[in-house]
Coordinates of C-alpha atoms and ligand atoms in Angstrom, one line a residue:
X1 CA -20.0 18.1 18.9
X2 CA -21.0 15.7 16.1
X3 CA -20.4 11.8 16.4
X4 CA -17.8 12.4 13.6
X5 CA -15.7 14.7 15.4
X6 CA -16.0 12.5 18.8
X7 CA -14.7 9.7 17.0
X8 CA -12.0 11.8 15.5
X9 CA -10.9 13.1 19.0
X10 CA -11.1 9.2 20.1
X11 CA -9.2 8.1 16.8
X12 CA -6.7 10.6 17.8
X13 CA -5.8 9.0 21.0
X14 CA -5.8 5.6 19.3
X15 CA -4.3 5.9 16.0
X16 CA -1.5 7.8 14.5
X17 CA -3.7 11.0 13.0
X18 CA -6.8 9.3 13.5
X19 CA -6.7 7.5 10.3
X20 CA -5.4 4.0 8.5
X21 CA -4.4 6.2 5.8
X22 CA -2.9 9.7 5.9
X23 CA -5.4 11.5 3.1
X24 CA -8.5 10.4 5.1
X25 CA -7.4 12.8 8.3
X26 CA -8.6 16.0 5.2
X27 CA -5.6 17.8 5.9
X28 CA -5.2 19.9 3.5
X29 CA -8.3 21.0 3.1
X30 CA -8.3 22.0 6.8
X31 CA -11.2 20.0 8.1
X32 CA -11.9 17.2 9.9
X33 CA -12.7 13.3 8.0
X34 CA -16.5 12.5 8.2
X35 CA -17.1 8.8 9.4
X36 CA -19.0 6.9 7.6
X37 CA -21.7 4.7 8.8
X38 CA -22.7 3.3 5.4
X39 CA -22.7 3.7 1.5
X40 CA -25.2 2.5 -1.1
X41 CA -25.1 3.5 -5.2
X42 CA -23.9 6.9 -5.1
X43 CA -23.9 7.7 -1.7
X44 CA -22.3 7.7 1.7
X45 CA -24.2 8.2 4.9
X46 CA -22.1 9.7 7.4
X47 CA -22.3 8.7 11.5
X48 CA -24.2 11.6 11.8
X49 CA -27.1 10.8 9.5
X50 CA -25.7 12.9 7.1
X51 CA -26.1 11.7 3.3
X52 CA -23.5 13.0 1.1
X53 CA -22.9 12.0 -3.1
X54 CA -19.5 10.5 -3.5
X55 CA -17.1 11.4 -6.0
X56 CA -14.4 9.7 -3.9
X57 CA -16.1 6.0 -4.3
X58 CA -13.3 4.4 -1.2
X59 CA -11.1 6.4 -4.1
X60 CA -11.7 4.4 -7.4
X61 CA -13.1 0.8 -6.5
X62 CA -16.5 1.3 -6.5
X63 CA -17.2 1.7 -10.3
X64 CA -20.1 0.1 -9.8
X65 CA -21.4 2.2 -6.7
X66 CA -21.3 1.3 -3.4
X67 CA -23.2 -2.1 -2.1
X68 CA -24.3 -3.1 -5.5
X69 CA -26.4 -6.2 -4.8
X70 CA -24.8 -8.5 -7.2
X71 CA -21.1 -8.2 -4.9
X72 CA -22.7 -7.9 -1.5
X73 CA -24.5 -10.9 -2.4
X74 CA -21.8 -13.0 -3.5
X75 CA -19.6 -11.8 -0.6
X76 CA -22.7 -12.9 1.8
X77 CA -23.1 -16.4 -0.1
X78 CA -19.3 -17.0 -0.1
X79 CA -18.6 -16.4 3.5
X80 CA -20.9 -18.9 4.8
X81 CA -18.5 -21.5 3.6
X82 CA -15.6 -19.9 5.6
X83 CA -13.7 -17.2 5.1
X84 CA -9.9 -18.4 4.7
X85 CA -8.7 -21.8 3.8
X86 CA -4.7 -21.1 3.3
X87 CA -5.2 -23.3 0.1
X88 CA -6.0 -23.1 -3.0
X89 CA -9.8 -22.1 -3.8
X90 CA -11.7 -22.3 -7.5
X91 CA -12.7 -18.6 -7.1
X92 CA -9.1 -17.9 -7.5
X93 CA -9.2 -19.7 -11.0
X94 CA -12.3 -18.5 -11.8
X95 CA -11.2 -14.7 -11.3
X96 CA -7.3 -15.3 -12.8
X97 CA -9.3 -16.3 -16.2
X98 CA -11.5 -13.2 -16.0
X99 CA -8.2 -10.7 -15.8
X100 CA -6.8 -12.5 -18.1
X101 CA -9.9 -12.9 -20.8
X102 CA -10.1 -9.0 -20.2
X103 CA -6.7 -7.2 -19.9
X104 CA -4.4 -7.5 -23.0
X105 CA -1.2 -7.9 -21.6
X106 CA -2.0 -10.3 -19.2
X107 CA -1.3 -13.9 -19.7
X108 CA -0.9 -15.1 -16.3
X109 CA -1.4 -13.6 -12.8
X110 CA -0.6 -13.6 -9.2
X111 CA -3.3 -11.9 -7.0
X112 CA -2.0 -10.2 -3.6
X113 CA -4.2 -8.0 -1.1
X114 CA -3.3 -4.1 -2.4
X115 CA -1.9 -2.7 -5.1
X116 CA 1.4 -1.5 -3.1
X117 CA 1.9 -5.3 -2.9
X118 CA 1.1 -5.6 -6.8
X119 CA 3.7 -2.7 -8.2
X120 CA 6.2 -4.0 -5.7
X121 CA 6.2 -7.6 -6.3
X122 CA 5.9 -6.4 -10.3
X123 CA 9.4 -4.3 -9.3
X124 CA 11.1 -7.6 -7.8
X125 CA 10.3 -9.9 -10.7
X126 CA 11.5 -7.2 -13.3
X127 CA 14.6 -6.7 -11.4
X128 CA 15.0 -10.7 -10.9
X129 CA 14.3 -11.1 -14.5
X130 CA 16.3 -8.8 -16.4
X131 CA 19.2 -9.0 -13.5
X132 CA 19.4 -5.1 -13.5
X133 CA 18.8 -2.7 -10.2
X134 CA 17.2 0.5 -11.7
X135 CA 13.9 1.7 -12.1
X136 CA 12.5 4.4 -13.9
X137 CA 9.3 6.2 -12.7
X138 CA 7.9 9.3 -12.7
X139 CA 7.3 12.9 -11.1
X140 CA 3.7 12.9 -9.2
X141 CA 3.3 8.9 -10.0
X142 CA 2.4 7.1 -6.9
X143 CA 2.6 3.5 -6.7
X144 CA 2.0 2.4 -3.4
X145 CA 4.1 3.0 -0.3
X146 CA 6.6 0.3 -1.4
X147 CA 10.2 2.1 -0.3
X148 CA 11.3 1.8 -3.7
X149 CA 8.3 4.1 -5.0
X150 CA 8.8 6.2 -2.0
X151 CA 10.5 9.2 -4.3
X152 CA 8.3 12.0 -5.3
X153 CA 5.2 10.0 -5.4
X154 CA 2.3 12.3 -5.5
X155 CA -0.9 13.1 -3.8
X156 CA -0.6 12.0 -0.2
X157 CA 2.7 12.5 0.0
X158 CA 2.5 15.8 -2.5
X159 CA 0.2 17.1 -0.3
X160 CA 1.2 16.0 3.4
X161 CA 5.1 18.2 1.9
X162 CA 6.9 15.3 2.9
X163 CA 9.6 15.3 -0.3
X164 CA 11.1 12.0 0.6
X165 CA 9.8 10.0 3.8
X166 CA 12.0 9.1 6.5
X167 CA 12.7 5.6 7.3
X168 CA 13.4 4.8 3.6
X169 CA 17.6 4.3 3.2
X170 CA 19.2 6.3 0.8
X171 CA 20.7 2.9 -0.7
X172 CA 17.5 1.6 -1.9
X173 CA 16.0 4.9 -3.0
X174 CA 19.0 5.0 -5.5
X175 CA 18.1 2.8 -8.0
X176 CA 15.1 5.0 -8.5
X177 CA 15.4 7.1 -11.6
X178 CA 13.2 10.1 -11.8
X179 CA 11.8 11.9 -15.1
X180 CA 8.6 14.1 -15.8
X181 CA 5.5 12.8 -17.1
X182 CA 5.0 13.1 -20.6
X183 CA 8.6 14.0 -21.5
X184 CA 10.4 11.6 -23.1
X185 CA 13.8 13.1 -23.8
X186 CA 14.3 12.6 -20.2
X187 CA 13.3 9.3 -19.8
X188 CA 15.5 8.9 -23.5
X189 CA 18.4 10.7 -21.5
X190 CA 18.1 7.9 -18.3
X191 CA 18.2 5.1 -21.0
X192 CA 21.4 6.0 -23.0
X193 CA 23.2 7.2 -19.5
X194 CA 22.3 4.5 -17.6
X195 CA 20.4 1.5 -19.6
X196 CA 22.9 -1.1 -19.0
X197 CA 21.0 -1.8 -15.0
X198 CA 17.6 -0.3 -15.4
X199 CA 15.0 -3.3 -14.8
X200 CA 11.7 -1.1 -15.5
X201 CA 10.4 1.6 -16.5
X202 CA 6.9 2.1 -14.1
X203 CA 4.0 4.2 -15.2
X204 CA 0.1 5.0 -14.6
X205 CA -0.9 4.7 -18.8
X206 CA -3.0 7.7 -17.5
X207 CA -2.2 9.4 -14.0
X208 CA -4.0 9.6 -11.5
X209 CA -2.3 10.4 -8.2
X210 CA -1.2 14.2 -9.1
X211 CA -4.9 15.1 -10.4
X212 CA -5.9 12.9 -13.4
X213 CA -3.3 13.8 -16.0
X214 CA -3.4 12.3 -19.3
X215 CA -0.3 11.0 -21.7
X216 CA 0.8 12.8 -25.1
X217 CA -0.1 11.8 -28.0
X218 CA 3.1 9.1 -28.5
X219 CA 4.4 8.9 -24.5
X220 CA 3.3 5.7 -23.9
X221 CA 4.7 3.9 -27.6
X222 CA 7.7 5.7 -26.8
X223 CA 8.1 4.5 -23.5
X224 CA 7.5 1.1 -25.0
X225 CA 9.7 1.5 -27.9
X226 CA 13.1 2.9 -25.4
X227 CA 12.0 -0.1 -23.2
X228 CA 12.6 -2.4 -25.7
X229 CA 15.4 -0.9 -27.4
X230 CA 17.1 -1.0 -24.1
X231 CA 15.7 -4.8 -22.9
X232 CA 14.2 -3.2 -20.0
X233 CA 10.4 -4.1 -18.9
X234 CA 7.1 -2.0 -19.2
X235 CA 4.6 -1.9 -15.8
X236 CA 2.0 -0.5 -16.4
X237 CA 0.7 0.4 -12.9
X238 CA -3.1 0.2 -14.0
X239 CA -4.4 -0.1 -10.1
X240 CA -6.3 3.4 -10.7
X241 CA -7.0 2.5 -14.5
X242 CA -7.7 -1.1 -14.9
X243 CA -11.1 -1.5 -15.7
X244 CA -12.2 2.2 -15.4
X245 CA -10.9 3.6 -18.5
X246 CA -12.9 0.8 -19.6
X247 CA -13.3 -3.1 -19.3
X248 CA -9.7 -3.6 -20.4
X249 CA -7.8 -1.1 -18.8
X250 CA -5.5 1.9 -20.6
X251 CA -3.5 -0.8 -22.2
X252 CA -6.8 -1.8 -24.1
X253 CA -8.2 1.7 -24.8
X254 CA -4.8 3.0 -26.2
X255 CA -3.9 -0.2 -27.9
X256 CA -0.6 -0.9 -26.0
X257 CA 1.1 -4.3 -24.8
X258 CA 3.3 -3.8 -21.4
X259 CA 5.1 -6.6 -20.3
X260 CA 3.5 -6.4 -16.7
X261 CA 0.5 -4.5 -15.6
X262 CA -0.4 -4.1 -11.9
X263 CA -4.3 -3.9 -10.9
X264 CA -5.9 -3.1 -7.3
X265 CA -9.1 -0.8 -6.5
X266 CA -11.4 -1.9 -8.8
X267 CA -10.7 -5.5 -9.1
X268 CA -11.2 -6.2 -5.6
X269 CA -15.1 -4.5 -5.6
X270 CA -14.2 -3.1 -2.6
X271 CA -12.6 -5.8 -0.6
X272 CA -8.7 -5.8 -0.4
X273 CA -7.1 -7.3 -4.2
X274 CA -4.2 -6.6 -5.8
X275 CA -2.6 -8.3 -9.0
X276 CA 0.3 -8.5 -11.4
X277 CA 0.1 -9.9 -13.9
X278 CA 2.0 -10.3 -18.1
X279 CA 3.4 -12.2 -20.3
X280 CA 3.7 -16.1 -19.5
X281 CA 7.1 -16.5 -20.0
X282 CA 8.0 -13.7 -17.1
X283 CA 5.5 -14.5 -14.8
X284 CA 6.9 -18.0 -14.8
X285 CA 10.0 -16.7 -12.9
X286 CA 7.9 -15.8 -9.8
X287 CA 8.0 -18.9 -6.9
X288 CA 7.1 -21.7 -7.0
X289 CA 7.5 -22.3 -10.8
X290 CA 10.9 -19.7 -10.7
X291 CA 12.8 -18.5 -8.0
X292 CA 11.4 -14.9 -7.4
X293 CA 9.9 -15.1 -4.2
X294 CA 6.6 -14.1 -3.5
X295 CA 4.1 -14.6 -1.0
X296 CA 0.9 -14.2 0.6
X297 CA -1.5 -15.5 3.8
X298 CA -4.1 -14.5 2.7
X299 CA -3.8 -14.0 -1.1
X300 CA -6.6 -14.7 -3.4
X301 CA -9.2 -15.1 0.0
X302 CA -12.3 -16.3 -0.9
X303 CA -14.6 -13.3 0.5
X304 CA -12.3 -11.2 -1.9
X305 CA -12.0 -13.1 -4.6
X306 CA -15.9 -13.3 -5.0
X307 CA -16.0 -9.8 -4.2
X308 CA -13.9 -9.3 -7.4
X309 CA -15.6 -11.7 -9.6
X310 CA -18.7 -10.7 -9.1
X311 CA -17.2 -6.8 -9.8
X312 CA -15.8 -7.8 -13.2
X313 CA -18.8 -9.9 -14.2
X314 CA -21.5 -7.1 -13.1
X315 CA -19.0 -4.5 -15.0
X316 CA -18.6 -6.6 -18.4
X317 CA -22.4 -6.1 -18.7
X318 CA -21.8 -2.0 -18.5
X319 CA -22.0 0.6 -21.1
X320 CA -18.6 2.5 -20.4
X321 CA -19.0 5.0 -23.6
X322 CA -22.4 6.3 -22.0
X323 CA -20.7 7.0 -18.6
X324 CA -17.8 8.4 -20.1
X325 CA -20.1 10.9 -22.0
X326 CA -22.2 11.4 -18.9
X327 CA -19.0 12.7 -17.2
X328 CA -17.3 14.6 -20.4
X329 CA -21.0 16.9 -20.1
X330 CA -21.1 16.5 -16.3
X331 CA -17.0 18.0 -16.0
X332 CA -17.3 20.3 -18.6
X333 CA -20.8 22.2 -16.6
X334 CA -18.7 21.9 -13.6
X335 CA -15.8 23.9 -15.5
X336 CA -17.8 26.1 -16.9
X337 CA -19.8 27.1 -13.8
X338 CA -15.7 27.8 -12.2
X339 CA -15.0 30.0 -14.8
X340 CA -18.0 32.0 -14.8
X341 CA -17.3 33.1 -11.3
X342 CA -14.0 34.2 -12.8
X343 CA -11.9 31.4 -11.6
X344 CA -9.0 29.8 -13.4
X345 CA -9.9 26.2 -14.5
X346 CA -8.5 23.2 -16.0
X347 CA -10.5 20.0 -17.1
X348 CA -8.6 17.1 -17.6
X349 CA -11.0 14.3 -17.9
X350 CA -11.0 10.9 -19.4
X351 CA -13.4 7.9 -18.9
X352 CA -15.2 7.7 -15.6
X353 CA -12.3 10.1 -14.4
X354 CA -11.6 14.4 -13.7
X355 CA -10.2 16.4 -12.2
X356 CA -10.7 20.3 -12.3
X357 CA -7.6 22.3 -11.2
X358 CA -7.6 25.9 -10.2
X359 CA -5.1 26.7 -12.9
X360 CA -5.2 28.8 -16.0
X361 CA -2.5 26.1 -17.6
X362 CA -2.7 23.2 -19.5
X363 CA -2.1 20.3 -16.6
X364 CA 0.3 17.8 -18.2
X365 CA 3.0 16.5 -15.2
X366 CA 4.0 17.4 -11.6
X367 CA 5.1 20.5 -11.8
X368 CA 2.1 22.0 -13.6
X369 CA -0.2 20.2 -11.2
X370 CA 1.4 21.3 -8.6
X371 CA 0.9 25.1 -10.0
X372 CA -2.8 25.1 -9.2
X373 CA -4.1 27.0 -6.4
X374 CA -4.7 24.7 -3.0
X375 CA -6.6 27.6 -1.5
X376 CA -9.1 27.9 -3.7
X377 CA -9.6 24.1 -4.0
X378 CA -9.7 23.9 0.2
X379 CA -12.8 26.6 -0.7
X380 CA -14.6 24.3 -3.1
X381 CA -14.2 21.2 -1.1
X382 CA -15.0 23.0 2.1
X383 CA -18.6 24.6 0.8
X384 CA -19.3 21.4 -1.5
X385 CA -19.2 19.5 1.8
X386 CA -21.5 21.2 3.7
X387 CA -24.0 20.9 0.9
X388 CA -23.5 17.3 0.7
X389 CA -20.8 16.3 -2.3
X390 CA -18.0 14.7 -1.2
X391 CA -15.3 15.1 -3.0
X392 CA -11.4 13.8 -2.3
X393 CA -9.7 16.0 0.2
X394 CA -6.9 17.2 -1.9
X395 CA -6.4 19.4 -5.0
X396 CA -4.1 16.7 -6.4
X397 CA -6.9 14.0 -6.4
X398 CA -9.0 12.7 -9.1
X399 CA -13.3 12.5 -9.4
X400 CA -14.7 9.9 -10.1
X401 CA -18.5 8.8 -11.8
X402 CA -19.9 5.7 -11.2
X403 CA -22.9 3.6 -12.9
X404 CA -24.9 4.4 -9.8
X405 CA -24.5 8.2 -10.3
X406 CA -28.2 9.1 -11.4
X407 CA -29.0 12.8 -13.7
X408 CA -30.3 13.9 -10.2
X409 CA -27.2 13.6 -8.6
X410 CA -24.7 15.5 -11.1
X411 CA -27.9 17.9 -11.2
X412 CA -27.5 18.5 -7.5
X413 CA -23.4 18.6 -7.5
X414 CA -23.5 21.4 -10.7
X415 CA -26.1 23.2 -7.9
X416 CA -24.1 22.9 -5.6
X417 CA -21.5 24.1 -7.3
X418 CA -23.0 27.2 -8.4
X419 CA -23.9 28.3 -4.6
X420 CA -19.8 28.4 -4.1
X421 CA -18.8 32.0 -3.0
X422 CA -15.1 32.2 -3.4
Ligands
PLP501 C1 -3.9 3.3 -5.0 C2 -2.7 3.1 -5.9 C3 -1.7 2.2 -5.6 C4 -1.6 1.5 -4.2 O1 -2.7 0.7 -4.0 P1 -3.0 0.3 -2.4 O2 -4.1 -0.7 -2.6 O3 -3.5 1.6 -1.8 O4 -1.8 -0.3 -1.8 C5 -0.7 1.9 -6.5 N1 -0.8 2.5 -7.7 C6 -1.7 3.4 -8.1 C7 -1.7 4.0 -9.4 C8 -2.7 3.7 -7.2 O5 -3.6 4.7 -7.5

């Protein structure tokens, strides 16, 4: 028995499935999780001794690679002056005017610890603001295990077959409107129905929890031009996006104002951060300066606030267009090799971002995600792992590069690749 699978039959006893998070137990791939004893750059060492090239990276913070010195550093230097004060701190400031220099649509901010804490809280001011109930969001789009989200949300729950969770009441799931990615006569449809109480309309600018799926040409402005029309808000759940897709988010890359955008993974380095954040005069309804209550013990902490920071400022210094290139050439090898065993493949990729399904058809939205074959994928994951790339456990999941990933390591993941017997 290996130490991972000891710990797994200990975990067991311990904790519901053996995990903190459901995707981690590997499911759906029908193995066990590896434990992890470390990461550096690109890779993950596993309790075993085992080094394995991540294209998980703790799924999407680690855009910078795991350990960089610059974040463990200023996690190291900030902890020796204690860890939690329950007041207010100047890394707090100092990182509230970084989001804000860098992200478009954000002119204030309220941190929190996750990013199911950022789209919620984003949900409640909307609803407090415009006075309305409703929320529009989409097939496959996940946005944290916030009840209100809790309806057709993607990946983990895609994958785990569990339609609508129980424990969430019916009442509260019903101001949850439902319409497909990409298709805005539905979304249109919702609007002219039922415009009069819908708060929000929520959406990942590109998605990224049903397989990375990206917008049409004309969803997004559309979406912002019915939300207006209508005087309902636009989140922009960026927790996957925000400074991946590059410095600025989606919002910045596709030239698009929301009214709130919601951040996590990445802006925390690797150390629990969420954020919401938009335009001034909304964000001046949350308490204490409004009366929409929000609140947090251990919001904007010091060891995670640093953590951030020093993310952001190491990442301002980056050249996204080179690693986007890097992992346009790197997908499209990986595609290529697929099809050459006679496979059918899809590449969506954008960014720092892919996802290859096992379809012959154009992925655009739930429904065509969901059409790609999970056997073949439980295959590919399966043989990838035992020649050390570790990819997410799920053919619903995106890959994703980092600026650690060296030429050696995509080199040794399209060689991997090519050993696959299907
Ligand atoms: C991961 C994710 C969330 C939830 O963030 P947590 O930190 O896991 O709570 C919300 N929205 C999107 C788009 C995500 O990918």
């Amino acid at each position: 028995m290996t130490i991972s699978q000891d710990l797994f039959q200990k975990a067991l006893t311990l904790i519901p499935g053996g995990v903190n998070s459901p995707v981690r137990a590997c499911k759906s791939v029908q193995c066990e999780p590896l434990f992890i004893a470390s990461a550096s750059g690109s890779k993950l060492t596993t309790e075993d001794g085992t080094e394995l090239i991540d294209y998980v990276m703790s799924w999407g913070p680690m855009l910078l690679g795991h350990n960089h010195p610059e974040v463990a550093a200023a996690i190291a230097a900030t902890a020796a002056n204690g860890t939690s004060f329950g007041a207010p701190c100047r890394l707090e400031v100092e990182l509230a005017q970084t989001v804000i220099d860098a992200v478009p649509g954000i002119e204030m901010v309220r941190m929190v610890s996750s990013g199911t804490e950022a789209t919620m809280s984003a949900l409640r001011l909307a609803r407090g603001y415009t006075g309305r109930n409703g929320v529009i969001k989409f097939h496959g789009g996940y946005h944290g295990h916030a009840d209100a989200f809790l309806a057709s949300a993607g990946s983990g729950v895609a994958t785990q077959s569990i339609p609508e969770t129980p424990g969430v009441p019916q009442d509260v799931v019903k101001h949850t409107l439902l319409a497909h990615y990409n298709d805005l006569h539905m979304v249109r449809a919702l609007f002219e129905e039922q415009g009069d109480d819908i708060a929000a309309v929520i959406v990942e600018p590109v998605a990224g929890n049903m397989g990375l799926v990206l917008p049409k040409p004309g969803f997004l402005e559309g979406l912002r031009d019915l939300t207006r029309k209508f005087g309902a808000l636009l989140i922009f759940d960026e927790v996957i996006t925000g400074f991946r897709i590059g410095y600025g988010g989606a919002q910045q890359a596709f030239k698009m104002e929301p009214d709130l955008t919601c951040l996590g993974k990445i802006i925390g380095g690797g150390l629990p951060v969420g954020a919401y954040g938009g335009k001034r005069e909304i964000m001046a309804h949350i308490a204490p300066s409004g009366n929409v209550y929000q609140a947090g013990t251990l919001s904007g902490n010091p060891l995670a606030m640093a953590a951030g920071l020093a993310t952001l400022n190491a990442l301002a210094r980056q050249n996204y267009d080179a690693l986007a290139s890097r992992t346009e050439a790197f997908s499209r090898e990986l595609e290529n090799i697929l099809r050459g065993k006679g496979l059918p493949v899809t590449r969506n990729h954008i960014a720092s971002i892919f996802t290859i399904f096992f379809s012959a058809t154009p992925v655009t939205d739930f429904p065509s995600a969901q059409a790609a074959d999970a056997k073949l994928f439980t295959t590919f994951y399966q043989q990838m792992r035992e020649q050390g790339i570790y990819l997410a456990p799920s053919a619903f999941e995106c890959a994703f590069t980092s600026f650690a990933h060296s030429a050696e390591d995509l080199e040794r993941t399209l060689d991997a690749a090519s050993k696959v017997r299907f």
